[in-house]
Structure formats: C-alpha cells, structure tokens
Short mmCIF file of N, CA and C in Angstrom, two decimals:
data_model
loop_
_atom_site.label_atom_id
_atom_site.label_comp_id
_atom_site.label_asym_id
_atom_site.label_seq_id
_atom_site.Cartn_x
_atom_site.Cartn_y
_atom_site.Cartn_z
N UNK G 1 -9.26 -8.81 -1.76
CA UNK G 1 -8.09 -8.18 -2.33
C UNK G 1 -7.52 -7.20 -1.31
N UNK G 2 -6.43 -7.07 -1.07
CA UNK G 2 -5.60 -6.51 -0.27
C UNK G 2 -4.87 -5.32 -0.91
N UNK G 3 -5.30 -4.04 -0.73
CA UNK G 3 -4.85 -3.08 -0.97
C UNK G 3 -3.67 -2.70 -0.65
N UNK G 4 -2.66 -2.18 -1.80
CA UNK G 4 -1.25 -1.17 -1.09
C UNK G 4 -1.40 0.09 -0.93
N UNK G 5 -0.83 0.92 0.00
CA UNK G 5 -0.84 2.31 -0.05
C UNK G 5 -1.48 3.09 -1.34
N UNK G 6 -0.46 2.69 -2.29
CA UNK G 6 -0.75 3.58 -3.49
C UNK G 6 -1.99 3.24 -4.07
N UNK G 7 -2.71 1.82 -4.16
CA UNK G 7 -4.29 1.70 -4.24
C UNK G 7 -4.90 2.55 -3.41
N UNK G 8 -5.04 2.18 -2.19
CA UNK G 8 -5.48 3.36 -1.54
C UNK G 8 -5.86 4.47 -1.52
N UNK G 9 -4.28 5.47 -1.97
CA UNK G 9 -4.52 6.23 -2.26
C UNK G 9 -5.29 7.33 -3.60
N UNK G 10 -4.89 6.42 -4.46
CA UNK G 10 -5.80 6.63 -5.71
C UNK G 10 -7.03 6.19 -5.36
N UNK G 11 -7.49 5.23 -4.89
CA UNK G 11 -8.99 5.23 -4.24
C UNK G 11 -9.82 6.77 -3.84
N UNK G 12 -9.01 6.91 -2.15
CA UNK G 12 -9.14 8.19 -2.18
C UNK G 12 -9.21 9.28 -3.09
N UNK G 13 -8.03 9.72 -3.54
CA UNK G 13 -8.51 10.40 -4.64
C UNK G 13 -9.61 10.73 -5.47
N UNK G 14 -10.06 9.57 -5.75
CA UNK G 14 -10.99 9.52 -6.74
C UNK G 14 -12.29 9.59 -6.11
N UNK G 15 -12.12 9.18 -4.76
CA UNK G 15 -13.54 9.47 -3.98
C UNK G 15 -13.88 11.19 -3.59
N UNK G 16 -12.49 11.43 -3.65
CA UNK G 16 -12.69 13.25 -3.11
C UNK G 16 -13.06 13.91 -4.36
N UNK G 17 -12.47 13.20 -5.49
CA UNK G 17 -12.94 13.69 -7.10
C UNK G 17 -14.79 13.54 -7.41
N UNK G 18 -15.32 12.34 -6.55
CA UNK G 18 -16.69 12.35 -6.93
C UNK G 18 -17.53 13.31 -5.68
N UNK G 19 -16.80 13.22 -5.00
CA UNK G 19 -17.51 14.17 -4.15
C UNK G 19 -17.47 15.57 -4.00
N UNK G 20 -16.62 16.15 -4.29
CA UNK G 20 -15.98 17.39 -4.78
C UNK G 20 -16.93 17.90 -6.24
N UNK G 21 -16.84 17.22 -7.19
CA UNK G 21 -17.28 16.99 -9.06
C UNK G 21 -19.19 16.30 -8.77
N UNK G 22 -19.97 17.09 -9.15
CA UNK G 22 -21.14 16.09 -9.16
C UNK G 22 -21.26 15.72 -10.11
N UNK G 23 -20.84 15.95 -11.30
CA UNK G 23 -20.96 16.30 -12.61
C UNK G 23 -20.15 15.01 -13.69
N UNK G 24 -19.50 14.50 -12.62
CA UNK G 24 -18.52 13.50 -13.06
C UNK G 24 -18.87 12.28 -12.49
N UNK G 25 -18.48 11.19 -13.26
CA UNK G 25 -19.34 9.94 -13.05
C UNK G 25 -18.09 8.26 -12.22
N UNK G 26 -19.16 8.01 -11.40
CA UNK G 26 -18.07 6.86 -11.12
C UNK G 26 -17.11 6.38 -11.99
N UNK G 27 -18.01 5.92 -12.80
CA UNK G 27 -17.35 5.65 -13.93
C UNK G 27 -15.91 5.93 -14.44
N UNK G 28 -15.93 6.63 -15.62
CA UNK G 28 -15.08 8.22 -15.59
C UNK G 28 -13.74 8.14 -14.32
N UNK G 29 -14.42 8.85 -13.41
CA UNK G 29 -13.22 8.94 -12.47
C UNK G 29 -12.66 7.82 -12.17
N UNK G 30 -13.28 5.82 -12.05
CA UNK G 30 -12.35 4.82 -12.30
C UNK G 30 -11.25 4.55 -13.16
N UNK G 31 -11.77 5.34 -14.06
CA UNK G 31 -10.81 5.32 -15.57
C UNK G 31 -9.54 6.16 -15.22
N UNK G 32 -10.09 7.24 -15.01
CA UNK G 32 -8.79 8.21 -14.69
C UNK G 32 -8.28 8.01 -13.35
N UNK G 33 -8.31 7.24 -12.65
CA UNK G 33 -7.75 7.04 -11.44
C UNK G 33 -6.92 5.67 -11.52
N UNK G 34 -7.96 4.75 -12.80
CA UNK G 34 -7.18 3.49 -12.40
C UNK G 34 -7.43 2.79 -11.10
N UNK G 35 -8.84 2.85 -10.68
CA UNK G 35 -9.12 2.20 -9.92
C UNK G 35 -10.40 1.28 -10.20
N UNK G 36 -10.98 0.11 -9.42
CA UNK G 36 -11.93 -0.45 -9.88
C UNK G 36 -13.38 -0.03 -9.42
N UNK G 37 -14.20 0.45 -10.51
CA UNK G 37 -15.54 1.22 -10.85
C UNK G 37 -16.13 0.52 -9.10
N UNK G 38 -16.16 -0.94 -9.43
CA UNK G 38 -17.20 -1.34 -7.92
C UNK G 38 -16.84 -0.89 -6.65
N UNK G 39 -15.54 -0.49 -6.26
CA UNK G 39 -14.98 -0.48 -5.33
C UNK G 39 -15.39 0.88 -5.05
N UNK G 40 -15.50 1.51 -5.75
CA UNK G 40 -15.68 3.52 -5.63
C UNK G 40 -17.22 2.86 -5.12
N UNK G 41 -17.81 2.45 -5.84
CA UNK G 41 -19.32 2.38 -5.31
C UNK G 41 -19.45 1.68 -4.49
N UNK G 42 -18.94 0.74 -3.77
CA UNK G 42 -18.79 0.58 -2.54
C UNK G 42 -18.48 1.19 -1.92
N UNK G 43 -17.34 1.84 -1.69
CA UNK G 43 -16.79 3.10 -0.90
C UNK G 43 -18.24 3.83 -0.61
N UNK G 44 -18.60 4.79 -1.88
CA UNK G 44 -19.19 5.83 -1.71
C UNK G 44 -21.06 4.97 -0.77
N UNK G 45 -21.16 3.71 -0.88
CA UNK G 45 -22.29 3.36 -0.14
C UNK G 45 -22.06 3.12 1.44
N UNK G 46 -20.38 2.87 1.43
CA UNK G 46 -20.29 3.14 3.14
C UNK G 46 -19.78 1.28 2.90
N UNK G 47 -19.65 0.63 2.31
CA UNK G 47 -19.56 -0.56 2.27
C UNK G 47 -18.07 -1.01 2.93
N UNK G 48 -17.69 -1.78 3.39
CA UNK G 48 -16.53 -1.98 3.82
C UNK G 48 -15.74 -3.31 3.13
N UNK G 49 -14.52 -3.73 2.70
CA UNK G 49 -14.38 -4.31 2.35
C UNK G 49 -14.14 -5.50 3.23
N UNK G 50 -14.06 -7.07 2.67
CA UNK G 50 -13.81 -7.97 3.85
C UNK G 50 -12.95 -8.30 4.41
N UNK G 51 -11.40 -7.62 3.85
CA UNK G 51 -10.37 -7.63 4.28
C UNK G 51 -9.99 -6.46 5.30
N UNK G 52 -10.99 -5.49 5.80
CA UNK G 52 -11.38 -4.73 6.66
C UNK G 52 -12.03 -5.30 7.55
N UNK G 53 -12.81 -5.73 7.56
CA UNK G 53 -13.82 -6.00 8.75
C UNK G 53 -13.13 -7.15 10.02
N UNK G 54 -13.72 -7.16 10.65
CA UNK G 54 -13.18 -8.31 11.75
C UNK G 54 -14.68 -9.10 12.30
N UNK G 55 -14.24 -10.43 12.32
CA UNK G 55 -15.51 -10.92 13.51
C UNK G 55 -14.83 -11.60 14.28
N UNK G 56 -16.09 -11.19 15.28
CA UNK G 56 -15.62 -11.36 17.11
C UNK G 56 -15.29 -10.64 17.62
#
C-alpha cells in the first residue's frame, strides 16, 4: 500500500502520540488517528514497509 502525505502524516502523529503517552495504547491511538493498528506496530518495531525498501 502506498501511502499519501496525509497518511503519513497521521501515521506520524500517532507514533509521537505513543511515544510521548505510555499510558495509551496502539490500539486507541489507531482509532483516533485513523490509521491502521498493524502499521503503528510495525513502525514502532523499526519494520519498514515494502513499498520502502529497495533490492539491489
């Protein structure tokens, strides 16, 4: 899936919200961000997506 800016940026968001908030749950902050729960937890494991990566 190919992200637009504004995904993105609500991504972000919501990653500075779990990291900022300990108290608050992936979860939760997917909801209120409107973003998708796996993707934050990917993010937050360092995971990259495959439309990021390059080989070769």
């Amino acid at each position: 899936m190919i992200l637009n800016y504004s995904q993105e940026c609500h991504i972000q968001m919501a990653l500075n919200t779990i990291r900022s908030d300990l108290k608050i749950s992936i979860y939760h902050t997917a909801k209120i961000y409107e973003v998708p729960e796996q993707t934050l937890h990917h993010r937050m494991k360092g995971i990259q997506s495959k439309a990021n990566t390059r080989n070769g």
